[in-house]
C-alpha cells in the first residue's frame, strides 16, 4: 500500500483554539490541514454579517491564523482545505491572496462555490430565508487541489468533504469508489470536531489523568487508498486517542446507521475500530452506497425576538417564592409575549454552607414576533419587582434589550439543480457534475430488541455500564451510547428501547424516539425528534444544543444485571 495521506484538523467550530493551526504545523508532518468553521447557527451569523457588509460573511479568524502561520505552512509544504468561506467563499479567497501578497509568500488559492441558493429561494420554494446553502461534496475541492492550490476555501460543504476532497485528489477516487469515499467520510466525521476526537467532552474523562486532558492536541488521520485510516495525534501533545474517543465522535450527531453525503452513503454499522498502538486507532471496513438524489440545504430564517430574566431564590420556601415571582411578573407583562417559558435550575438546599449552594435559579424566557414586546420593557418588569416581591429578591443580570433569533430548517432539492463549481487558481470555472448513480435514502430496518438475559439485577445509573456523547440536528437530539464489552453491548441493545428512553427522559415522553443498533461499535444511536424545539437559535431549553442530554441519560437509573456492574457502580441500596 502506498504511503498514507496525513490530514490534520485545526478547527472544530468558529471560535475554536486560535493557536491550533500553529500547533498542528509545528507538531509533526502533515500533507493537508483542514478547518471546520461552520454549523447551522454559524451560517446564520455569517449570513447576517454579509447582509450588513457584502464583503464579509466568512470566518475572519482563519485569516488571523493564516497571517501567523502561512509562511510556516509554505516551508513545510502543508496545504489548507477549510470551509471558512461561509457565505462568501470568493471573498475569503481574495482576502487570502491579498494577505499572501502582503506577506510576500507565493500562495496559490482556489475556492469552491455554488452552495448559495439564496438568490433562488423563491424559485425553490424556500420562502424568505436569511441564508440558503446546499451541502456540497468533495469533488470540487479535489479539482482545486489537482490544479495546484495551496489554500482551498469553501462555503457550505459537508464537514466530511474536507477530508473526502483531498482523498479524491491524492488517490484518484472516482464516483464508483464508494467504499473508499465512504471510509473517508467516516474519517472526516471523526476529525471534524477537533479535540472531541482526542479526549475532549469525553464521558469517561475521569479514567485519564487531569494533566493529560488540560490541553488536548488536535487530531490527524493517516488516510490510505482504500479509505481506511489510522486516527492519531502529533507525538507529545495532550489528550488521548483510543477506541472510546473515536467511538464517541463517530456516534456524534449521526441520526442512524446510514451517514449520508452528496458523494456517498457511509454505512456506520460496518465501521471497525482496532487499537494500532499508543494513541493510534485504525478505522476500517466502511461500506459505501450510492448517495441520495437530493442535496440537503441549510435554511436560516428570522424567527422573531427573544429575551430572558433569571430570578434567584435563596433558602427555604423556594416553591412559594417561585409562585409569587411568576404571578407578579406575568401580571406585569402587557402585552404578554407569544411564548413564555419558565424553568428552574437547582434544588432547594436551605442548610447549604454557601449562599450560592442555597439558591435556585428561576428563568423566564420569552419569544415574540414583535421586538418591543420582549425588549427592555420585558426585563424592566422584573426589575420593578425588586422591592415588592419575595424575600431575598435579586436577579442574575441587569435589564437588557431583546435580540433577534433565527430558525434553522433543513430542505432538500435534487443534486442536479445545485451548481457545484470549482474556481481554479487561474480563475477557470469548472462545473462539477452531480453523481450519475443515486439511491433514495432510507433508514436501515431496526430489528426488534433481543430479550434481556435472565439473572439478578440491581438499580443503578446507566453510566455504570455505558458511555455517551450527544448533540443536535436542528430540533432533534442525537445520543450515542456505547459499552466497552461485548456482554455490555448485548445488554445495551436489548435494554435501550424507545419506551426505555422515554421513561428515562421524561421530557421525551410524548416525542418520536428511534434507537439504531450499531453492533460493530458496541453501540446504539438514539434519536429524539423535537426535544430541542426549533433548534439552537430558537430554543428556550436549558441545554439548547443537547450537548448534555447524554450525561443526563447516564445519570438516570434502571435495573442493570449484577454481572455487568463494577463494585463501585454507584448503585442504589
Coordinates of C-alpha atoms in Angstrom, one line a residue:
X1 CA 0.0 0.0 0.0
X2 CA 1.3 3.5 -0.9
X3 CA 2.2 6.0 1.8
X4 CA -0.8 7.4 3.6
X5 CA -2.0 11.0 3.2
X6 CA -1.6 12.7 6.5
X7 CA -4.6 15.0 7.1
X8 CA -5.0 17.1 10.3
X9 CA -7.7 19.3 11.7
X10 CA -7.2 22.7 13.4
X11 CA -10.7 23.9 14.0
X12 CA -14.0 22.2 15.1
X13 CA -16.1 25.4 15.1
X14 CA -16.0 29.2 14.6
X15 CA -14.2 30.3 17.8
X16 CA -12.1 27.2 18.4
X17 CA -8.5 27.4 19.7
X18 CA -6.7 30.1 17.7
X19 CA -3.2 28.6 18.3
X20 CA -4.3 25.2 16.8
X21 CA -3.0 25.9 13.3
X22 CA 0.4 26.7 14.6
X23 CA 0.3 23.7 16.9
X24 CA -0.6 21.4 14.1
X25 CA 2.1 22.8 11.7
X26 CA 4.8 22.6 14.3
X27 CA 3.8 19.3 15.9
X28 CA 4.8 16.9 13.1
X29 CA 4.5 16.1 9.4
X30 CA 1.2 16.8 7.6
X31 CA 0.2 16.9 4.0
X32 CA -3.2 18.7 4.4
X33 CA -4.6 20.8 7.3
X34 CA -8.3 21.2 7.4
X35 CA -10.5 23.5 9.4
X36 CA -14.3 23.2 10.1
X37 CA -15.7 26.6 11.0
X38 CA -19.4 26.1 10.1
X39 CA -22.6 24.9 11.8
X40 CA -26.2 25.8 11.2
X41 CA -26.0 28.6 13.7
X42 CA -22.7 29.9 12.2
X43 CA -24.3 30.1 8.8
X44 CA -27.0 32.4 10.3
X45 CA -24.3 34.6 12.0
X46 CA -22.2 34.8 8.8
X47 CA -25.3 35.4 6.7
X48 CA -26.3 38.4 8.8
X49 CA -22.7 39.7 8.7
X50 CA -22.8 39.6 4.9
X51 CA -26.2 41.3 4.8
X52 CA -24.7 44.2 6.7
X53 CA -21.5 44.2 4.5
X54 CA -21.3 42.3 1.2
X55 CA -17.5 42.0 1.7
X56 CA -18.0 39.9 4.9
X57 CA -19.7 36.6 5.5
X58 CA -16.6 34.5 6.1
X59 CA -14.7 33.3 9.3
X60 CA -12.3 36.1 9.9
X61 CA -10.4 34.1 12.5
X62 CA -9.0 31.9 9.7
X63 CA -7.3 35.0 8.2
X64 CA -5.8 35.8 11.5
X65 CA -4.4 32.3 11.8
X66 CA -3.0 32.4 8.3
X67 CA -1.3 35.7 9.0
X68 CA 0.6 34.0 11.8
X69 CA 1.3 30.7 10.0
X70 CA 1.1 30.9 6.2
X71 CA 4.9 31.1 6.0
X72 CA 5.3 28.1 8.2
X73 CA 2.9 26.1 6.1
X74 CA 4.7 27.1 3.0
X75 CA 8.0 26.0 4.4
X76 CA 6.6 22.6 5.4
X77 CA 4.6 22.0 2.3
X78 CA 1.2 21.8 4.0
X79 CA -1.9 22.7 2.1
X80 CA -5.1 24.1 3.6
X81 CA -8.7 23.0 3.0
X82 CA -11.2 25.0 5.0
X83 CA -14.9 25.8 4.9
X84 CA -14.2 29.2 6.5
X85 CA -15.6 30.8 3.4
X86 CA -19.1 30.6 5.0
X87 CA -21.5 32.6 2.9
X88 CA -18.7 34.3 0.9
X89 CA -16.0 31.9 -0.2
X90 CA -14.9 34.1 -3.1
X91 CA -14.4 37.0 -0.7
X92 CA -12.3 34.9 1.6
X93 CA -10.2 33.5 -1.3
X94 CA -9.5 37.1 -2.4
X95 CA -8.6 38.1 1.1
X96 CA -6.2 35.2 1.4
X97 CA -4.5 36.3 -1.9
X98 CA -4.2 39.8 -0.6
X99 CA -2.7 38.6 2.7
X100 CA -0.2 36.3 0.9
X101 CA 0.9 39.2 -1.4
X102 CA 1.4 41.4 1.7
X103 CA 3.5 38.7 3.4
X104 CA 5.5 38.1 0.2
X105 CA 4.6 34.4 0.1
X106 CA 3.8 32.6 -3.2
X107 CA 0.5 31.1 -2.4
X108 CA -1.9 29.5 -4.9
X109 CA -5.5 30.0 -3.9
X110 CA -8.7 28.4 -5.2
X111 CA -12.3 28.2 -3.9
X112 CA -15.5 26.2 -4.3
X113 CA -18.9 27.9 -4.7
X114 CA -22.4 27.1 -5.9
X115 CA -23.8 26.2 -2.5
X116 CA -25.5 29.6 -2.0
X117 CA -29.1 29.1 -3.2
X118 CA -30.4 32.3 -1.6
X119 CA -30.9 34.1 -4.9
X120 CA -33.2 31.2 -6.0
X121 CA -35.1 30.9 -2.7
X122 CA -38.4 31.8 -4.2
X123 CA -38.0 29.6 -7.2
X124 CA -37.1 26.6 -5.0
X125 CA -40.0 27.2 -2.6
X126 CA -37.8 28.2 0.4
X127 CA -39.8 31.3 1.4
X128 CA -37.7 34.3 2.6
X129 CA -34.7 32.8 4.4
X130 CA -31.7 34.8 5.6
X131 CA -29.4 32.0 4.2
X132 CA -30.0 29.0 2.0
X133 CA -26.9 26.8 1.4
X134 CA -26.7 23.4 -0.1
X135 CA -24.2 20.9 1.3
X136 CA -21.6 20.2 -1.4
X137 CA -19.3 17.1 -1.7
X138 CA -15.6 16.7 -2.1
X139 CA -15.1 16.6 -5.9
X140 CA -14.9 20.4 -6.2
X141 CA -12.2 20.5 -3.5
X142 CA -10.3 17.8 -5.4
X143 CA -10.4 19.8 -8.6
X144 CA -8.9 22.8 -6.8
X145 CA -6.1 20.7 -5.3
X146 CA -5.3 19.0 -8.6
X147 CA -4.9 22.4 -10.1
X148 CA -2.1 23.1 -7.6
X149 CA -3.9 25.1 -4.9
X150 CA -2.1 25.7 -1.6
X151 CA -5.3 27.0 0.0
X152 CA -8.7 25.8 -0.9
X153 CA -11.6 27.8 0.6
X154 CA -15.2 26.5 0.5
X155 CA -18.6 27.6 1.7
X156 CA -21.1 25.1 2.9
X157 CA -19.7 21.7 2.0
X158 CA -20.4 18.7 4.3
X159 CA -17.9 18.6 7.2
X160 CA -16.6 15.3 5.9
X161 CA -15.9 16.7 2.5
X162 CA -12.9 18.5 3.9
X163 CA -11.2 15.0 4.1
X164 CA -13.0 13.4 1.2
X165 CA -11.8 16.1 -1.3
X166 CA -8.1 15.6 -0.5
X167 CA -8.6 11.8 -0.7
X168 CA -10.1 12.1 -4.1
X169 CA -7.3 14.3 -5.3
X170 CA -4.5 12.2 -3.9
X171 CA -5.7 8.7 -4.6
X172 CA -7.7 9.3 -7.8
X173 CA -11.0 8.0 -6.5
X174 CA -13.9 8.3 -8.8
X175 CA -17.7 8.2 -8.3
X176 CA -17.7 4.4 -8.3
X177 CA -15.2 4.1 -5.5
X178 CA -18.0 4.1 -2.9
X179 CA -16.2 2.2 -0.2
X180 CA -13.1 4.4 -0.3
X181 CA -15.2 7.6 -0.3
X182 CA -17.4 6.3 2.5
X183 CA -14.3 5.4 4.5
X184 CA -13.0 9.0 4.1
X185 CA -16.4 10.3 5.1
X186 CA -16.2 8.4 8.4
X187 CA -12.6 9.7 8.9
X188 CA -13.8 13.2 8.1
X189 CA -16.6 12.9 10.6
X190 CA -14.0 11.8 13.3
X191 CA -11.8 14.8 12.6
X192 CA -14.4 17.5 12.0
X193 CA -14.9 18.4 15.7
X194 CA -11.3 18.8 16.5
X195 CA -10.4 17.8 20.1
X196 CA -13.6 15.9 20.6
X197 CA -11.6 13.0 19.0
X198 CA -8.7 13.4 21.3
X199 CA -10.3 13.4 24.7
X200 CA -12.5 16.5 24.7
X201 CA -16.0 16.2 26.1
X202 CA -15.4 12.5 26.8
X203 CA -17.9 10.9 29.2
X204 CA -15.2 8.6 30.7
X205 CA -12.8 11.5 31.2
X206 CA -12.2 10.6 34.8
X207 CA -10.3 7.5 33.6
X208 CA -7.5 9.7 32.4
X209 CA -5.1 12.0 34.5
X210 CA -6.3 15.6 34.6
X211 CA -2.9 16.7 33.4
X212 CA -3.3 14.7 30.2
X213 CA -6.6 16.5 29.4
X214 CA -5.6 20.0 30.1
X215 CA -4.6 20.9 26.5
X216 CA -5.6 18.1 24.1
X217 CA -3.8 18.1 20.8
X218 CA -5.9 18.2 17.6
X219 CA -6.4 15.0 15.7
X220 CA -5.0 13.8 12.4
X221 CA -5.6 10.8 10.2
X222 CA -3.2 8.7 8.1
X223 CA -5.6 8.1 5.2
X224 CA -5.0 5.1 2.9
X225 CA -6.0 4.5 -0.7
X226 CA -8.8 2.1 0.3
X227 CA -10.4 4.7 2.6
X228 CA -9.2 3.2 5.8
X229 CA -7.1 5.3 8.2
X230 CA -5.3 5.5 11.5
X231 CA -6.7 8.2 13.8
X232 CA -3.9 9.7 15.9
X233 CA -2.4 13.0 17.0
X234 CA 1.1 14.5 17.0
X235 CA 3.6 12.9 19.4
X236 CA 3.9 14.6 22.8
X237 CA 0.6 16.6 22.5
X238 CA -2.0 16.4 25.2
X239 CA -5.2 14.4 25.2
X240 CA -5.7 10.8 24.2
X241 CA -6.8 8.8 21.2
X242 CA -8.3 5.4 21.9
X243 CA -11.4 3.4 20.9
X244 CA -13.6 5.4 23.3
X245 CA -12.6 8.8 21.9
X246 CA -13.0 7.7 18.3
X247 CA -16.3 5.9 19.1
X248 CA -17.7 8.9 20.8
X249 CA -17.0 11.1 17.8
X250 CA -18.3 8.5 15.3
X251 CA -21.6 8.5 17.2
X252 CA -21.9 12.3 17.4
X253 CA -24.9 13.7 15.6
X254 CA -25.3 10.9 13.0
X255 CA -29.0 10.1 13.4
X256 CA -28.7 6.5 12.3
X257 CA -26.5 3.9 10.7
X258 CA -26.6 5.4 7.2
X259 CA -24.5 8.5 7.2
X260 CA -25.5 10.4 4.0
X261 CA -23.4 12.8 1.9
X262 CA -23.6 14.1 -1.6
X263 CA -20.8 11.7 -2.8
X264 CA -21.8 8.5 -1.0
X265 CA -23.7 7.0 1.9
X266 CA -21.3 5.6 4.6
X267 CA -22.6 2.6 6.5
X268 CA -21.6 3.3 10.0
X269 CA -22.8 -0.2 11.0
X270 CA -19.8 -1.6 9.1
X271 CA -17.1 0.6 10.8
X272 CA -14.5 -1.4 12.7
X273 CA -12.1 0.2 15.2
X274 CA -8.9 -1.5 16.4
X275 CA -6.1 -0.3 18.5
X276 CA -2.9 0.3 16.5
X277 CA -0.6 1.3 19.2
X278 CA -0.5 4.2 21.8
X279 CA -2.8 7.0 20.7
X280 CA -3.5 5.2 17.4
X281 CA -6.9 3.7 16.3
X282 CA -7.4 2.0 13.0
X283 CA -10.7 2.8 11.3
X284 CA -11.6 0.3 8.6
X285 CA -14.3 -1.8 6.9
X286 CA -16.6 1.0 5.9
X287 CA -19.0 0.1 3.2
X288 CA -20.3 2.7 0.8
X289 CA -23.6 3.0 -1.0
X290 CA -24.7 5.5 -3.8
X291 CA -25.6 8.9 -2.5
X292 CA -29.2 10.1 -2.3
X293 CA -30.6 12.0 -5.3
X294 CA -31.3 15.1 -3.2
X295 CA -28.9 17.6 -1.7
X296 CA -29.6 18.8 1.8
X297 CA -30.0 22.6 2.2
X298 CA -29.5 24.6 5.4
X299 CA -32.1 27.3 5.6
X300 CA -32.0 30.0 8.3
X301 CA -34.9 32.4 8.6
X302 CA -35.8 35.2 11.1
X303 CA -37.9 33.5 13.8
X304 CA -38.7 36.5 15.9
X305 CA -37.2 38.2 19.0
X306 CA -36.3 36.9 22.5
X307 CA -35.3 37.9 26.0
X308 CA -34.9 36.3 29.4
X309 CA -34.6 37.2 33.0
X310 CA -33.3 34.9 35.8
X311 CA -34.6 35.3 39.4
X312 CA -32.5 34.0 42.3
X313 CA -34.5 32.1 45.1
X314 CA -32.5 31.5 48.2
X315 CA -33.0 29.5 51.4
X316 CA -36.3 27.7 52.2
X317 CA -39.8 28.1 50.7
X318 CA -38.4 28.1 47.2
X319 CA -41.7 26.8 45.7
X320 CA -43.7 29.6 47.3
X321 CA -41.2 32.2 46.3
X322 CA -41.2 31.0 42.7
X323 CA -45.0 31.0 42.6
X324 CA -45.1 34.6 43.9
X325 CA -42.4 35.7 41.4
X326 CA -44.2 34.1 38.5
X327 CA -47.6 35.6 39.4
X328 CA -46.2 39.1 39.8
X329 CA -44.1 39.0 36.7
X330 CA -46.8 37.7 34.4
X331 CA -49.3 40.2 35.8
X332 CA -46.9 43.0 34.8
X333 CA -46.5 41.9 31.2
X334 CA -48.8 43.8 28.9
X335 CA -48.9 42.6 26.2
X336 CA -47.9 39.1 27.1
X337 CA -45.3 37.5 24.8
X338 CA -46.4 34.9 22.3
X339 CA -44.3 32.3 24.2
X340 CA -43.3 32.5 27.9
X341 CA -41.3 29.5 29.2
X342 CA -40.4 29.0 32.9
X343 CA -37.7 26.7 34.2
X344 CA -35.7 26.2 37.4
X345 CA -32.1 25.3 37.8
X346 CA -31.0 23.6 41.1
X347 CA -32.8 22.2 44.1
X348 CA -33.8 23.6 47.4
X349 CA -30.9 23.2 50.0
X350 CA -31.7 25.8 52.8
X351 CA -29.0 24.3 55.0
X352 CA -26.2 24.7 52.4
X353 CA -22.9 26.1 53.7
X354 CA -22.7 28.8 51.0
X355 CA -25.4 31.2 49.8
X356 CA -24.9 30.1 46.2
X357 CA -25.5 26.5 47.3
X358 CA -28.7 27.5 49.0
X359 CA -30.0 29.2 45.9
X360 CA -32.2 28.1 43.0
X361 CA -32.4 29.9 39.7
X362 CA -35.9 30.7 38.2
X363 CA -35.6 31.5 34.5
X364 CA -38.3 33.3 32.4
X365 CA -37.7 33.1 28.6
X366 CA -39.9 34.9 26.2
X367 CA -40.2 34.9 22.4
X368 CA -42.4 37.1 20.2
X369 CA -42.5 38.3 16.6
X370 CA -42.6 41.9 17.9
X371 CA -39.3 43.2 19.2
X372 CA -40.9 45.7 21.5
X373 CA -42.8 43.0 23.4
X374 CA -39.6 41.3 24.6
X375 CA -37.3 44.3 24.8
X376 CA -36.4 46.4 27.8
X377 CA -40.0 46.6 28.9
X378 CA -39.9 42.8 29.5
X379 CA -36.8 42.7 31.6
X380 CA -37.7 46.0 33.2
X381 CA -40.9 44.5 34.6
X382 CA -38.7 42.1 36.6
X383 CA -36.5 45.0 37.9
X384 CA -39.6 46.8 39.1
X385 CA -40.4 43.9 41.4
X386 CA -37.2 44.4 43.3
X387 CA -38.7 45.9 46.5
X388 CA -42.2 44.3 46.2
X389 CA -41.6 40.6 45.8
X390 CA -40.3 37.6 47.7
X391 CA -37.7 37.9 50.5
X392 CA -34.1 37.9 49.1
X393 CA -35.1 39.1 45.7
X394 CA -32.3 39.6 43.2
X395 CA -31.6 38.9 39.5
X396 CA -28.5 37.5 37.9
X397 CA -28.1 40.3 35.4
X398 CA -29.3 43.9 34.8
X399 CA -32.2 44.5 32.4
X400 CA -31.3 44.2 28.7
X401 CA -33.0 44.6 25.4
X402 CA -34.2 41.6 23.4
X403 CA -32.4 40.1 20.4
X404 CA -33.5 38.6 17.1
X405 CA -33.2 34.9 16.7
X406 CA -33.2 32.6 13.7
X407 CA -34.8 29.3 12.9
X408 CA -32.9 26.5 11.1
X409 CA -34.9 24.3 8.8
X410 CA -33.5 21.6 6.5
X411 CA -34.7 21.4 3.0
X412 CA -33.9 19.1 0.1
X413 CA -33.5 19.7 -3.6
X414 CA -32.3 17.5 -6.5
X415 CA -28.5 17.4 -6.7
X416 CA -28.8 18.2 -10.4
X417 CA -30.3 21.6 -9.5
X418 CA -27.3 22.7 -7.3
X419 CA -24.4 24.3 -9.1
X420 CA -21.1 22.9 -7.8
X421 CA -18.2 25.0 -9.2
X422 CA -14.5 24.8 -8.6
X423 CA -12.9 28.1 -9.2
X424 CA -9.3 27.2 -10.0
X425 CA -6.3 29.4 -9.2
X426 CA -6.3 30.9 -12.7
X427 CA -9.9 31.8 -12.5
X428 CA -11.1 28.9 -14.6
X429 CA -14.6 27.8 -13.5
X430 CA -15.0 24.0 -13.6
X431 CA -18.5 22.6 -13.2
X432 CA -18.7 19.5 -11.0
X433 CA -21.4 17.3 -12.3
X434 CA -23.9 15.7 -9.9
X435 CA -23.5 11.9 -9.3
X436 CA -25.0 9.9 -12.1
X437 CA -26.0 7.0 -9.9
X438 CA -28.0 7.7 -6.8
X439 CA -30.3 5.8 -4.5
X440 CA -33.1 7.1 -2.3
X441 CA -32.0 7.3 1.3
X442 CA -33.8 5.1 3.9
X443 CA -33.0 4.1 7.4
X444 CA -31.9 0.5 7.9
X445 CA -34.6 -1.7 9.4
X446 CA -34.4 -1.7 13.2
X447 CA -34.6 -5.3 14.4
X448 CA -36.8 -5.9 17.5
X449 CA -34.7 -5.9 20.6
X450 CA -33.4 -9.2 21.8
X451 CA -34.8 -10.3 25.2
X452 CA -32.6 -9.4 28.1
X453 CA -30.6 -12.3 29.5
X454 CA -32.0 -13.7 32.8
X455 CA -30.2 -13.1 36.1
X456 CA -30.3 -10.9 39.1
X457 CA -30.4 -7.1 38.6
X458 CA -29.8 -4.0 40.7
X459 CA -31.0 -0.4 40.2
X460 CA -28.0 1.7 39.1
X461 CA -27.1 4.6 36.9
X462 CA -26.9 3.8 33.2
X463 CA -23.4 5.3 33.4
X464 CA -22.2 2.4 35.4
X465 CA -22.2 0.3 32.2
X466 CA -22.4 2.7 29.3
X467 CA -20.8 5.9 27.9
X468 CA -22.4 8.7 25.9
X469 CA -22.0 11.6 23.5
X470 CA -24.9 13.8 22.5
X471 CA -25.7 16.7 20.3
X472 CA -28.2 18.3 17.9
X473 CA -29.5 18.2 14.4
X474 CA -31.8 21.2 14.4
X475 CA -34.6 20.4 16.8
X476 CA -33.6 16.7 17.0
X477 CA -31.4 15.4 19.8
X478 CA -28.9 12.6 19.0
X479 CA -27.4 10.4 21.8
X480 CA -24.8 7.8 21.1
X481 CA -24.5 5.2 23.8
X482 CA -21.8 2.5 23.9
X483 CA -20.4 -0.2 26.1
X484 CA -16.8 -1.4 26.5
X485 CA -17.5 -5.2 26.4
X486 CA -19.5 -7.5 24.1
X487 CA -21.7 -8.6 27.0
X488 CA -22.4 -5.0 28.0
X489 CA -23.2 -4.1 24.4
X490 CA -25.7 -7.0 24.1
X491 CA -27.5 -5.8 27.2
X492 CA -27.5 -2.2 25.9
X493 CA -29.0 -3.2 22.6
X494 CA -31.7 -5.2 24.4
X495 CA -32.4 -2.6 27.2
X496 CA -32.4 0.7 25.4
X497 CA -35.7 0.8 23.5
X498 CA -37.8 3.8 22.6
X499 CA -40.0 3.2 25.6
X500 CA -37.0 2.9 27.9
X501 CA -35.6 6.2 26.6
X502 CA -39.0 7.9 27.1
X503 CA -39.1 6.5 30.7
X504 CA -35.6 7.7 31.5
X505 CA -36.0 11.1 29.8
X506 CA -39.4 12.4 30.8
X507 CA -39.1 15.4 28.6
X508 CA -39.2 12.9 25.7
X509 CA -42.3 11.1 26.9
X510 CA -44.5 12.3 24.0
X511 CA -41.8 12.5 21.3
X512 CA -40.8 10.2 18.5
X513 CA -37.8 8.1 19.5
X514 CA -35.8 5.8 17.3
X515 CA -33.0 3.5 18.5
X516 CA -30.5 2.3 15.9
X517 CA -28.2 -0.6 16.8
X518 CA -24.5 -0.3 15.8
X519 CA -23.1 -3.7 17.0
X520 CA -19.6 -3.2 15.4
X521 CA -19.2 -0.2 17.7
X522 CA -20.9 -1.9 20.7
X523 CA -23.3 1.0 20.5
X524 CA -26.8 2.2 19.9
X525 CA -27.7 5.6 18.4
X526 CA -30.8 7.2 19.9
X527 CA -32.7 9.9 18.0
X528 CA -35.3 12.0 19.8
X529 CA -37.2 14.2 17.4
X530 CA -38.4 17.6 18.7
X531 CA -36.6 17.5 22.1
X532 CA -34.7 20.7 21.2
X533 CA -37.7 22.6 19.8
X534 CA -36.9 24.7 16.7
X535 CA -33.1 24.3 17.2
X536 CA -30.4 26.1 19.0
X537 CA -31.1 29.7 17.8
X538 CA -34.7 29.5 18.8
X539 CA -34.7 27.1 21.7
X540 CA -35.8 28.1 25.1
X541 CA -34.4 24.8 26.5
X542 CA -31.7 25.0 29.3
X543 CA -29.4 23.0 27.0
X544 CA -30.4 24.2 23.5
X545 CA -27.9 22.1 21.6
X546 CA -28.5 18.9 23.5
X547 CA -24.8 18.6 24.4
X548 CA -25.5 17.3 27.9
X549 CA -28.5 15.1 27.2
X550 CA -26.2 12.1 27.1
X551 CA -24.8 12.9 30.5
X552 CA -28.4 13.3 31.9
X553 CA -29.2 9.9 30.5
X554 CA -26.1 8.3 32.0
X555 CA -27.2 9.6 35.4
X556 CA -30.7 8.0 35.2
X557 CA -31.2 4.7 37.0
X558 CA -32.7 1.5 35.8
X559 CA -32.4 -2.3 36.5
X560 CA -29.0 -3.5 35.4
X561 CA -27.7 -7.1 35.6
X562 CA -25.4 -7.6 38.5
X563 CA -22.9 -9.4 36.4
X564 CA -22.2 -6.1 34.4
X565 CA -21.9 -3.8 37.4
X566 CA -18.4 -3.0 38.8
X567 CA -18.0 -2.9 42.6
X568 CA -18.1 0.9 42.7
X569 CA -21.1 1.3 40.4
X570 CA -22.9 3.8 42.4
X571 CA -25.9 1.5 42.6
X572 CA -28.8 2.4 44.8
X573 CA -29.3 0.4 48.0

